[in-house]
Amino acid sequence: MNSRRDDELNHSTARTLAATLGAIPVALGVGIALTLALPLSANLRLTIGSYAVFPSWIVASCCTFLATNARRAWLSLFALLALSALISMAALALRAPATWAR
Amino acid sequence: MKLHRRTFQIFWDVHAWAGVLAALLLYLMFFAAAFALFHSELDEWAEPRSAPAAQALPRLQPLFLQLVREQHALERTSVGFSIHDTTPTAQLRGPGREEREFRYAPRSQRLEPLRSKLGSFLYELHFLDPIPYGIYVAGVAALVLFLALVTGVLIHLKDLIRQWFQFRPAHATRTWSSDMHKVLGVFGLPFQLFYAWSGAVLCLAYVTVQPVFVAAVFRGDIASANAARGDSEEPPATGKRASELPDLDRVLGKLRALVPGVSPEYVAIQNPGDEACVVTVYGTQPQLAFSNVEVSFHAKDARVLHSSVSSSGAALQRFEAWFYGLHYAQFGGYGVKWLYALLALGTCAVIVTGNLVWLERRDRTRSRPGNRLLQRLTVGFCSGVPLAVAALFVANRCLPAELSRRASVEQAVFWFGLTAALIWPFWARTDRRVAGQQLVLAGALFASALFVDLSLRQPFFADSVQRGVACGLSLLAVSCLAAGTRLLRVGSLQRPSKPNAATSADSGTLNAYRRGRKGANRDATEATADAAKSAPIRSKAPVS
């Protein structure tokens, strides 16, 4: 019973590392993307982006734990990181420089 | 909302492991939090032979001049004045890691060396600062708590309302500890979620989020990042001697003219002997909820260098005033602080019962060495922390006032008490009795601290701080004595429940998910009925 359950859950060190450590750059990437790309005033974007990092880590971590194996977990994290980097770069290229203090 | 069977099982495991890994550190942090809320008051109470507080805030300039004359304050890196009610304290920092603290004595109208740091020590213990790199460990523990809370909510989302109220104290350990874990967990959920989030931000954001944001969002421009956050940028020391001393009373006068109604709380003098000396005043506007004021002045001519008033500031400053105001209970007065303290102690109970659920669910007979270790550490920590804090209070009241390094001796008593309490369960090997004995001893020590305090002070309950601390010590003494005697009398940490596969609602729910069939609630209810039948003490409560 237990081994069948373990097989189904497929807990592995690599997936746990992905969910705990791998989720950190993704959370930072999401925070930066929100700061640069949200259609709001600069200071409000900065507020949301910088305070969304830790909740984003929780969401990324929970989702990564649900991956069926470690390879998928890491691939999903890389895809998310690439997506957030792409959004950030697009926002930097397309938007006028922000006045962050307001 | 019901989760998929596999999702439920994964979140169940994540919740259990996250909880058990961070439990003991979180217990220490939350227990210390109940005292950290009152750290200024405790520091005032803990000062031996303290006279009644002054009627009005004394002028700061004569106190600063005293530090310049007697402590060579101009050669220090920074000098700070904390202003709590009418009793200022002063901190001298540098060169190097040297730090000295003084408190205003109303009788002599002078600053005198601090003889106790009881309140500050418990405040620092809240974020593990007395331990090397403790603040980062505390931040990671807060993040792990955040993960445990979110996964805990997700696995109980389908029956959260029921878990809010279901408590069956007469059932087996496994059932009542699980019930208490969930009842207190759901009641304290907003508090715990907020503290997990804000704790992680306070301990970790400065070394993780901020550097990355400066590099990626501000492209390395630190000045721009500081301007966006409303932080002042202090000019570096020039190395040239200042021609005149900073005038703190003049600076405070200018601040009151600039921000009407402001209540200054901290005055920081950076590089006090240098030409580039800056005086920064931090304060609040008591008429406004969640307000922060930070104004920097050039020391030479009291010219304003930087001003940040959250009530009229940008979104980030307003949000941070609210965010940190909630964390530090800077609203609602003592009523909110007492409520926070109660919730912090309730969270300690959630943590203890969480460990108990782990042990009862996974290894009822404690056959595995890891679980035996966990049980002894849980006992040592959870009854040892109150015991060590009680010993700290007794040491504060009993040590001679003139003892050199008195504050360090007090802290040594705390660490000795905690170490002894951790060793005790390994030596005694009867965990339930040890927990009970330690709690009874802690209660007796809290009561002793109260009686010694009452015997030293005349008249009794002269001021509100003494009344408040006496009330807190009485409550702690009664709670520890009650919990300790209960554990010694009827409770059981070790006695295994009957080896019934489904002796609690937990296992019923989990088994239903494992089998993947519908009607988990019905299964849980059946299991609960089984548990009621097999419990050693018959319950009179209705089984729902």
XYZ file of C-alpha atoms in Angstrom:
646
model
C 0.000 0.000 0.000
C 2.686 2.398 1.081
C 5.026 1.635 -1.813
C 2.142 2.004 -4.301
C 1.313 5.332 -2.738
C 4.968 6.393 -2.884
C 5.200 5.361 -6.536
C 2.131 7.401 -7.336
C 3.363 10.483 -5.466
C 6.917 10.032 -6.785
C 8.557 12.140 -4.084
C 12.169 12.697 -5.099
C 15.037 14.846 -3.875
C 15.387 16.495 -7.282
C 11.733 17.547 -7.340
C 11.897 18.780 -3.751
C 14.994 20.832 -4.632
C 13.170 22.226 -7.662
C 10.178 23.176 -5.494
C 12.256 24.821 -2.775
C 15.372 26.261 -4.437
C 14.347 26.270 -8.101
C 11.237 28.284 -7.285
C 13.338 31.173 -5.916
C 14.580 32.590 -9.272
C 11.114 32.078 -10.732
C 9.545 34.074 -7.871
C 12.089 36.855 -8.348
C 11.469 36.778 -12.100
C 7.711 37.057 -11.595
C 8.226 39.991 -9.178
C 10.444 41.800 -11.695
C 8.052 41.122 -14.574
C 5.130 42.503 -12.545
C 7.172 45.579 -11.631
C 8.131 46.294 -15.215
C 5.040 45.259 -17.125
C 1.889 45.982 -15.100
C -0.206 48.782 -16.630
C -0.129 50.912 -13.455
C 1.804 53.861 -12.075
C 5.517 53.142 -11.534
C 5.490 53.234 -7.728
C 2.393 51.053 -7.501
C 4.008 48.521 -9.870
C 7.094 48.496 -7.669
C 4.950 47.910 -4.578
C 3.082 44.999 -6.119
C 6.151 43.476 -7.758
C 8.463 43.601 -4.759
C 5.871 42.320 -2.289
C 4.643 39.587 -4.661
C 7.986 37.750 -4.617
C 7.422 35.622 -1.500
C 3.785 34.711 -2.308
C 5.007 33.838 -5.835
C 7.577 31.488 -4.304
C 4.781 29.730 -2.423
C 2.657 29.363 -5.570
C 5.626 28.179 -7.660
C 6.669 25.772 -4.933
C 3.187 24.274 -4.514
C 2.791 23.830 -8.284
C 6.260 22.274 -8.631
C 5.515 19.722 -5.920
C 2.604 18.543 -8.086
C 4.832 17.781 -11.097
C 4.857 14.099 -11.975
C 8.666 13.912 -11.998
C 11.749 16.046 -11.360
C 12.487 16.598 -15.049
C 9.062 18.084 -15.641
C 9.378 20.168 -12.508
C 12.663 21.750 -13.591
C 11.454 22.213 -17.178
C 8.308 24.009 -15.985
C 10.387 26.281 -13.785
C 12.756 27.114 -16.658
C 9.784 27.829 -18.925
C 8.251 30.157 -16.316
C 11.566 31.908 -15.752
C 12.051 32.371 -19.506
C 8.504 33.722 -19.860
C 8.953 36.237 -17.039
C 12.338 37.303 -18.465
C 10.746 37.761 -21.895
C 7.933 39.904 -20.474
C 10.437 41.981 -18.479
C 12.668 42.584 -21.503
C 9.693 43.476 -23.689
C 8.483 45.949 -21.057
C 11.951 47.474 -20.774
C 12.191 47.841 -24.550
C 8.693 49.183 -25.138
C 8.079 51.390 -22.108
C 9.436 54.865 -21.486
C 11.804 55.109 -18.492
C 9.724 55.206 -15.308
C 9.756 57.817 -12.561
C 9.812 55.365 -9.684
C 9.298 57.817 -6.849
C 5.727 58.548 -7.998
C -13.582 22.559 -3.004
C -12.203 19.047 -3.058
C -8.697 18.348 -4.283
C -7.693 15.501 -6.547
C -6.523 12.482 -4.529
C -2.853 12.798 -5.578
C -2.810 16.569 -5.071
C -4.267 16.098 -1.606
C -1.653 13.516 -0.648
C 1.256 15.615 -1.924
C 0.065 18.732 -0.084
C -0.527 16.608 3.012
C 3.095 15.442 2.924
C 4.443 18.940 2.184
C 2.379 20.381 5.074
C 3.617 17.707 7.488
C 7.288 17.916 6.521
C 7.375 21.720 6.332
C 5.694 21.907 9.729
C 7.901 19.390 11.481
C 11.157 20.789 10.055
C 10.551 24.364 11.188
C 8.379 23.668 14.241
C 10.863 24.153 17.056
C 12.385 27.367 15.694
C 8.911 28.751 14.989
C 7.817 27.850 18.516
C 10.718 29.871 19.956
C 9.984 32.783 17.610
C 6.260 32.923 18.389
C 6.753 32.499 22.136
C 9.282 35.352 22.121
C 6.872 37.390 19.934
C 4.375 37.558 22.801
C 7.060 39.391 24.832
C 8.552 41.315 21.896
C 5.266 43.206 21.551
C 5.947 44.786 24.947
C 9.746 45.065 24.724
C 9.929 48.782 25.569
C 7.702 48.287 28.611
C 9.675 45.210 29.697
C 12.965 47.106 29.380
C 11.545 49.843 31.595
C 10.225 47.306 34.139
C 13.446 45.265 34.104
C 15.716 48.153 35.058
C 16.602 47.551 38.729
C 15.715 50.251 41.227
C 13.932 52.217 38.518
C 12.321 55.399 39.747
C 8.878 56.506 38.552
C 9.018 57.822 34.984
C 9.608 61.529 34.421
C 6.565 63.742 33.925
C 7.739 65.051 30.558
C 10.304 64.081 27.930
C 13.675 65.583 28.987
C 15.661 67.740 26.554
C 17.956 65.541 24.457
C 20.790 68.033 23.957
C 22.121 67.891 27.578
C 22.031 64.079 27.370
C 23.942 64.150 24.085
C 26.513 66.526 25.622
C 26.894 64.104 28.544
C 27.709 61.311 26.051
C 30.180 63.574 24.234
C 31.957 64.426 27.502
C 31.947 61.021 29.183
C 31.721 58.468 26.371
C 33.624 60.196 23.534
C 30.462 60.111 21.436
C 32.065 62.141 18.638
C 34.438 59.273 17.881
C 31.580 56.803 17.431
C 30.024 55.750 14.123
C 26.525 56.572 15.304
C 24.581 57.710 18.327
C 20.870 56.966 18.696
C 18.158 58.051 21.122
C 15.047 55.871 21.501
C 12.168 57.833 22.913
C 9.603 55.698 24.702
C 7.081 57.794 26.640
C 9.223 60.097 28.770
C 12.273 57.856 29.322
C 14.859 58.057 26.543
C 17.542 55.432 26.042
C 20.769 56.047 24.130
C 22.839 53.687 21.994
C 26.455 54.303 20.994
C 27.795 52.229 18.114
C 31.304 51.781 16.735
C 34.143 51.762 16.204
C 33.882 48.155 15.066
C 31.117 46.107 16.682
C 31.318 47.922 20.011
C 27.910 48.953 21.355
C 26.974 50.642 24.633
C 23.518 51.491 25.922
C 22.266 53.992 28.486
C 18.938 54.849 30.060
C 17.700 58.171 31.381
C 17.429 58.156 35.175
C 14.760 60.649 36.326
C 16.323 60.991 39.823
C 19.769 62.077 38.645
C 18.454 63.512 35.350
C 21.380 61.823 33.610
C 21.987 58.852 31.339
C 23.168 55.795 33.263
C 24.480 52.495 31.827
C 21.726 50.005 31.111
C 21.696 47.231 33.723
C 19.192 44.936 32.051
C 18.172 44.216 28.455
C 15.386 41.750 29.221
C 12.860 43.294 26.823
C 15.386 43.889 24.028
C 16.755 40.348 24.394
C 13.302 38.779 24.038
C 12.594 41.115 21.116
C 15.805 40.000 19.378
C 15.035 36.370 20.185
C 11.800 36.784 18.207
C 13.898 36.889 15.007
C 16.714 34.686 16.397
C 19.186 37.564 16.331
C 21.242 36.274 19.313
C 22.200 33.259 17.133
C 24.814 33.821 14.356
C 22.976 34.452 11.050
C 19.812 33.938 13.084
C 17.824 36.570 11.197
C 18.232 34.614 7.937
C 17.341 31.353 9.669
C 14.236 33.115 11.031
C 13.379 34.316 7.510
C 13.659 30.809 6.081
C 11.550 29.470 8.979
C 8.911 32.122 8.200
C 8.876 31.040 4.534
C 8.520 27.389 5.523
C 5.631 28.396 7.795
C 4.056 30.234 4.840
C 4.289 27.034 2.772
C 2.900 24.903 5.612
C -0.032 27.310 6.092
C -0.953 27.448 2.409
C -0.785 23.662 2.005
C -2.676 23.247 5.294
C -5.480 25.480 4.029
C -5.574 23.638 0.711
C -5.936 20.188 2.302
C -8.677 21.384 4.661
C -10.441 23.686 2.224
C -13.319 21.249 1.755
C -14.188 21.203 5.467
C -12.625 24.380 6.840
C -15.789 25.487 8.660
C -16.087 22.145 10.459
C -12.411 22.220 11.465
C -12.981 25.688 12.925
C -15.186 24.380 15.719
C -14.572 20.647 16.126
C -12.727 19.981 19.376
C -13.054 16.701 21.287
C -10.828 16.987 24.364
C -11.924 13.650 25.864
C -10.809 11.607 22.860
C -7.475 9.888 22.264
C -4.314 12.036 22.030
C -4.263 11.678 18.279
C -7.790 13.046 17.932
C -7.735 15.896 20.433
C -4.294 17.093 19.310
C -5.438 17.036 15.688
C -8.637 18.895 16.635
C -6.754 21.510 18.639
C -4.205 21.927 15.830
C -6.978 22.660 13.364
C -9.248 24.775 15.608
C -6.424 27.080 16.728
C -4.913 26.980 13.243
C -8.116 28.148 11.577
C -8.809 30.785 14.265
C -5.294 32.204 13.959
C -4.982 31.734 10.199
C -5.061 35.429 9.116
C -2.583 36.292 11.885
C -0.255 33.405 11.027
C -0.425 34.004 7.267
C 0.355 37.674 7.687
C 3.221 37.020 10.097
C 4.711 34.347 7.842
C 4.653 36.762 4.894
C 5.807 39.879 6.744
C 8.394 37.892 8.726
C 9.926 36.542 5.523
C 9.967 40.055 4.024
C 11.527 41.618 7.124
C 14.245 38.975 7.488
C 15.049 38.118 3.880
C 13.949 40.878 1.469
C 16.933 43.063 2.275
C 19.393 40.393 1.116
C 17.347 38.757 -1.647
C 14.664 40.912 -3.256
C 16.288 44.332 -2.926
C 19.687 43.553 -4.545
C 18.009 41.701 -7.424
C 15.532 44.549 -7.965
C 18.305 47.170 -7.897
C 20.173 45.199 -10.577
C 17.205 44.278 -12.791
C 14.647 47.057 -12.329
C 16.888 50.038 -11.549
C 19.831 48.778 -13.662
C 22.251 49.130 -10.754
C 21.257 52.706 -9.855
C 21.121 52.563 -6.034
C 20.210 56.259 -5.687
C 17.170 55.772 -7.903
C 16.152 52.660 -5.919
C 16.458 54.571 -2.636
C 14.401 57.458 -4.026
C 11.684 55.023 -5.124
C 11.545 53.444 -1.674
C 11.594 56.817 0.077
C 14.885 55.957 1.813
C 17.388 58.672 2.567
C 20.928 58.375 1.273
C 23.437 59.268 3.954
C 26.515 61.171 2.778
C 29.778 59.365 3.612
C 32.048 60.717 6.344
C 34.490 63.356 5.035
C 37.100 62.785 7.736
C 37.014 66.507 8.612
C 36.173 67.468 12.170
C 32.789 69.247 12.560
C 33.064 72.868 13.704
C 29.971 72.620 15.912
C 27.904 69.930 17.582
C 24.476 68.848 16.293
C 21.672 70.576 18.198
C 19.071 67.861 18.774
C 16.448 70.088 20.415
C 16.617 72.484 17.473
C 16.245 69.563 15.062
C 13.192 68.266 16.964
C 11.699 71.768 16.958
C 12.119 72.000 13.182
C 10.575 68.538 12.755
C 7.478 69.555 14.760
C 7.115 72.662 12.594
C 7.516 70.588 9.432
C 5.142 67.729 10.376
C 2.495 68.987 12.823
C 1.388 66.420 15.391
C 4.430 64.173 14.869
C 5.562 61.947 17.731
C 9.349 61.357 17.449
C 10.424 57.822 18.376
C 14.058 57.548 17.370
C 16.789 60.110 16.716
C 19.833 58.791 14.826
C 23.043 60.821 14.607
C 25.274 59.413 11.881
C 29.012 60.219 12.085
C 28.491 62.623 15.009
C 31.989 64.159 14.974
C 32.231 64.586 11.197
C 31.450 67.598 9.042
C 28.968 65.480 7.053
C 27.008 64.510 10.188
C 23.315 63.805 9.531
C 20.545 63.693 12.136
C 17.573 61.545 11.109
C 14.380 61.523 13.145
C 11.899 58.641 12.828
C 8.410 58.954 14.224
C 4.693 58.506 13.743
C 1.618 60.691 13.533
C -0.573 59.339 16.370
C -3.708 60.931 14.920
C -3.330 58.781 11.773
C -3.373 54.968 11.655
C -0.271 53.401 10.113
C 1.830 56.495 9.629
C 5.602 56.725 9.381
C 7.697 59.872 9.366
C 11.398 59.999 8.493
C 13.172 63.355 8.143
C 16.940 63.832 7.778
C 18.642 67.102 8.750
C 22.127 68.389 8.135
C 23.614 68.556 11.626
C 25.392 71.876 11.122
C 22.452 74.100 10.218
C 19.419 71.808 10.715
C 18.625 72.074 7.006
C 16.266 69.348 5.715
C 18.105 66.827 3.507
C 15.350 64.292 3.022
C 11.745 63.951 4.097
C 9.427 60.959 3.898
C 5.920 61.139 5.348
C 3.924 58.011 4.564
C 0.508 59.691 4.845
C 1.352 61.971 1.907
C 3.907 59.645 0.267
C 3.853 57.381 -2.759
C 2.067 53.999 -2.899
C 5.080 52.015 -1.660
C 5.549 54.172 1.451
C 1.847 54.058 2.292
C 1.775 50.282 1.813
C 4.903 49.744 3.920
C 3.539 51.918 6.729
C 0.466 49.653 6.776
C 2.456 46.423 6.325
C 5.006 47.076 9.075
C 2.416 48.807 11.245
C 0.397 45.600 11.291
C 3.478 43.475 12.028
C 4.627 45.699 14.912
C 1.073 46.254 16.227
C 1.399 50.019 15.788
C -2.337 50.549 16.057
C -5.172 49.976 18.483
C -3.052 50.426 21.615
C -2.593 47.754 24.272
C -5.832 45.936 23.382
C -4.380 44.884 20.022
C -1.017 44.018 21.599
C -2.673 41.685 24.117
C -4.708 40.108 21.315
C -1.548 39.611 19.224
C 0.215 38.071 22.248
C -2.687 35.670 22.737
C -2.606 34.723 19.035
C 1.176 34.209 19.209
C 0.786 31.829 22.156
C -2.105 30.131 20.321
C 0.265 29.608 17.375
C 2.729 27.949 19.786
C -0.072 25.515 20.684
C -0.702 24.876 16.950
C 2.997 24.043 16.523
C 3.141 21.670 19.518
C -0.020 19.849 18.509
C 1.287 19.650 14.932
C 4.319 17.720 16.150
C 2.072 15.573 18.315
C -0.132 14.741 15.306
C 2.999 13.787 13.337
C 4.170 11.453 16.113
C 0.769 9.897 16.785
C -0.066 9.424 13.118
C 3.264 8.111 11.895
C 4.774 6.265 14.829
C 2.442 5.724 17.751
C 4.846 3.430 19.562
C 7.871 5.684 18.841
C 9.719 2.725 17.370
C 11.890 4.884 15.091
C 14.902 6.715 16.586
C 14.108 9.856 14.550
C 10.638 10.102 16.031
C 11.928 9.461 19.557
C 14.405 12.297 19.015
C 11.620 14.539 17.699
C 9.465 13.752 20.729
C 12.233 14.585 23.199
C 13.207 17.751 21.349
C 9.548 18.804 21.240
C 9.182 18.233 24.978
C 12.494 19.936 25.766
C 11.771 22.943 23.576
C 8.077 23.454 24.156
C 8.193 23.291 27.926
C 11.828 24.439 28.098
C 11.325 27.801 26.386
C 8.717 28.983 28.977
C 11.018 27.630 31.712
C 14.041 29.530 30.358
C 12.028 32.747 29.974
C 10.717 32.365 33.536
C 14.313 31.866 34.761
C 15.280 35.055 32.882
C 12.580 37.022 34.739
C 13.659 35.597 38.110
C 17.332 36.382 37.358
C 16.345 39.931 36.474
C 14.601 40.425 39.808
C 17.198 38.637 41.972
C 20.610 39.623 40.564
C 22.344 42.480 42.416
C 21.863 45.846 40.702
C 25.597 46.639 40.815
C 26.700 43.345 39.239
C 29.066 43.994 36.344
C 27.795 42.762 32.940
C 24.418 42.188 34.565
C 22.524 42.010 31.246
C 24.901 39.310 29.947
C 24.467 37.276 33.144
C 20.663 37.437 32.715
C 20.978 36.139 29.160
C 23.384 33.402 30.291
C 20.691 32.255 32.756
C 18.231 32.004 29.858
C 20.594 29.928 27.682
C 21.559 27.723 30.607
C 17.869 27.158 31.414
C 17.063 26.286 27.800
C 20.029 23.904 27.483
C 19.129 22.145 30.735
C 15.504 21.852 29.620
C 16.601 20.315 26.298
C 18.824 17.751 28.025
C 16.223 16.871 30.686
C 13.961 14.647 28.470
C 16.999 12.691 27.180
C 18.153 12.073 30.721
C 14.758 11.337 32.305
C 13.231 9.333 29.395
C 9.690 9.906 30.656
C 8.566 12.646 28.322
C 5.061 13.321 29.638
C 6.254 13.747 33.196
C 9.207 15.894 32.104
C 6.927 18.244 30.141
C 4.624 18.517 33.158
C 7.487 19.073 35.603
C 9.110 21.712 33.406
C 5.844 23.603 32.985
C 5.084 23.464 36.723
C 8.591 24.758 37.417
C 8.131 27.519 34.820
C 4.829 28.508 36.475
C 6.485 28.581 39.895
C 9.323 30.745 38.536
C 6.918 33.207 36.873
C 5.034 33.443 40.187
C 8.340 33.938 42.064
C 9.359 36.765 39.712
C 6.003 38.417 40.399
C 6.304 38.087 44.199
C 9.915 39.294 44.259
C 8.901 42.274 42.126
C 6.002 43.099 44.449
C 8.227 42.813 47.508
C 10.864 45.133 46.009
C 8.534 47.902 44.922
C 6.737 50.324 47.193
C 3.982 51.273 46.678
C 2.555 48.246 44.872
C 1.389 48.782 41.283
C 2.673 52.360 41.239
C 2.602 52.704 37.470
C 0.834 51.212 34.489
C 3.937 49.313 33.275
C 4.256 47.489 36.604
C 0.542 46.683 36.601
C 0.734 45.337 33.042
C 3.809 43.176 33.703
C 2.283 41.866 36.952
C -0.864 40.918 35.029
C 1.193 39.172 32.318
C 3.332 37.278 34.840
C 0.215 36.151 36.743
C -1.400 34.850 33.548
C 1.787 33.033 32.515
C 2.201 31.508 35.987
C -1.403 30.264 36.090
C -1.279 28.936 32.490
C 2.012 27.073 33.002
C 0.891 25.619 36.342
C -2.460 24.529 34.893
C -0.895 22.957 31.780
C 1.860 21.300 33.828
C -0.441 19.762 36.434
C -2.804 18.603 33.676
C 0.081 16.872 31.897
C 1.262 15.266 35.109
C -2.244 14.115 36.011
C -4.106 12.877 32.960
C -2.450 13.871 29.703
C -0.362 11.480 27.722
C 2.398 12.077 25.240
C 3.647 8.547 25.197
C 0.687 6.242 25.750
C -0.150 4.807 22.342
C -3.739 4.810 21.161
C -5.362 1.482 20.396
C -3.950 0.087 17.164
C -7.093 0.837 15.232
C -6.431 1.799 11.632
C -8.894 4.659 11.782
C -8.875 6.272 15.177
C -9.260 9.830 14.044
C -10.995 12.006 11.549
C -7.600 12.648 9.974
C -6.912 9.064 9.047
C -10.457 8.623 7.830
C -10.147 11.568 5.503
C -6.728 10.517 4.287
C -7.775 6.915 3.744
C -10.755 8.044 1.714
C -8.460 10.120 -0.477
C -6.045 7.235 -0.808
C -8.778 4.957 -2.059
C -9.995 7.754 -4.287
C -13.635 7.175 -3.523
C -16.227 9.794 -2.903
C -17.716 10.513 0.487
C -14.547 11.296 2.376
C -16.545 13.208 4.921
C -18.729 10.190 5.573
C -15.612 8.047 5.948
C -14.146 10.573 8.354
C -17.340 10.607 10.352
C -17.305 6.823 10.588
C -13.696 6.938 11.692
C -14.574 9.526 14.299
C -17.311 7.269 15.613
C -14.769 4.410 15.776
C -12.360 6.675 17.583
C -15.021 7.600 20.107
C -15.694 3.929 20.750
C -12.038 3.011 21.107
C -10.939 6.083 23.087
C -9.692 5.263 26.586
C -11.947 7.926 28.126
C -15.539 7.944 26.969
C -16.636 11.201 25.428
C -19.848 12.884 26.483
C -19.608 15.225 23.512
C -21.796 14.393 20.540
C -19.934 12.778 17.676
C -20.560 14.742 14.516
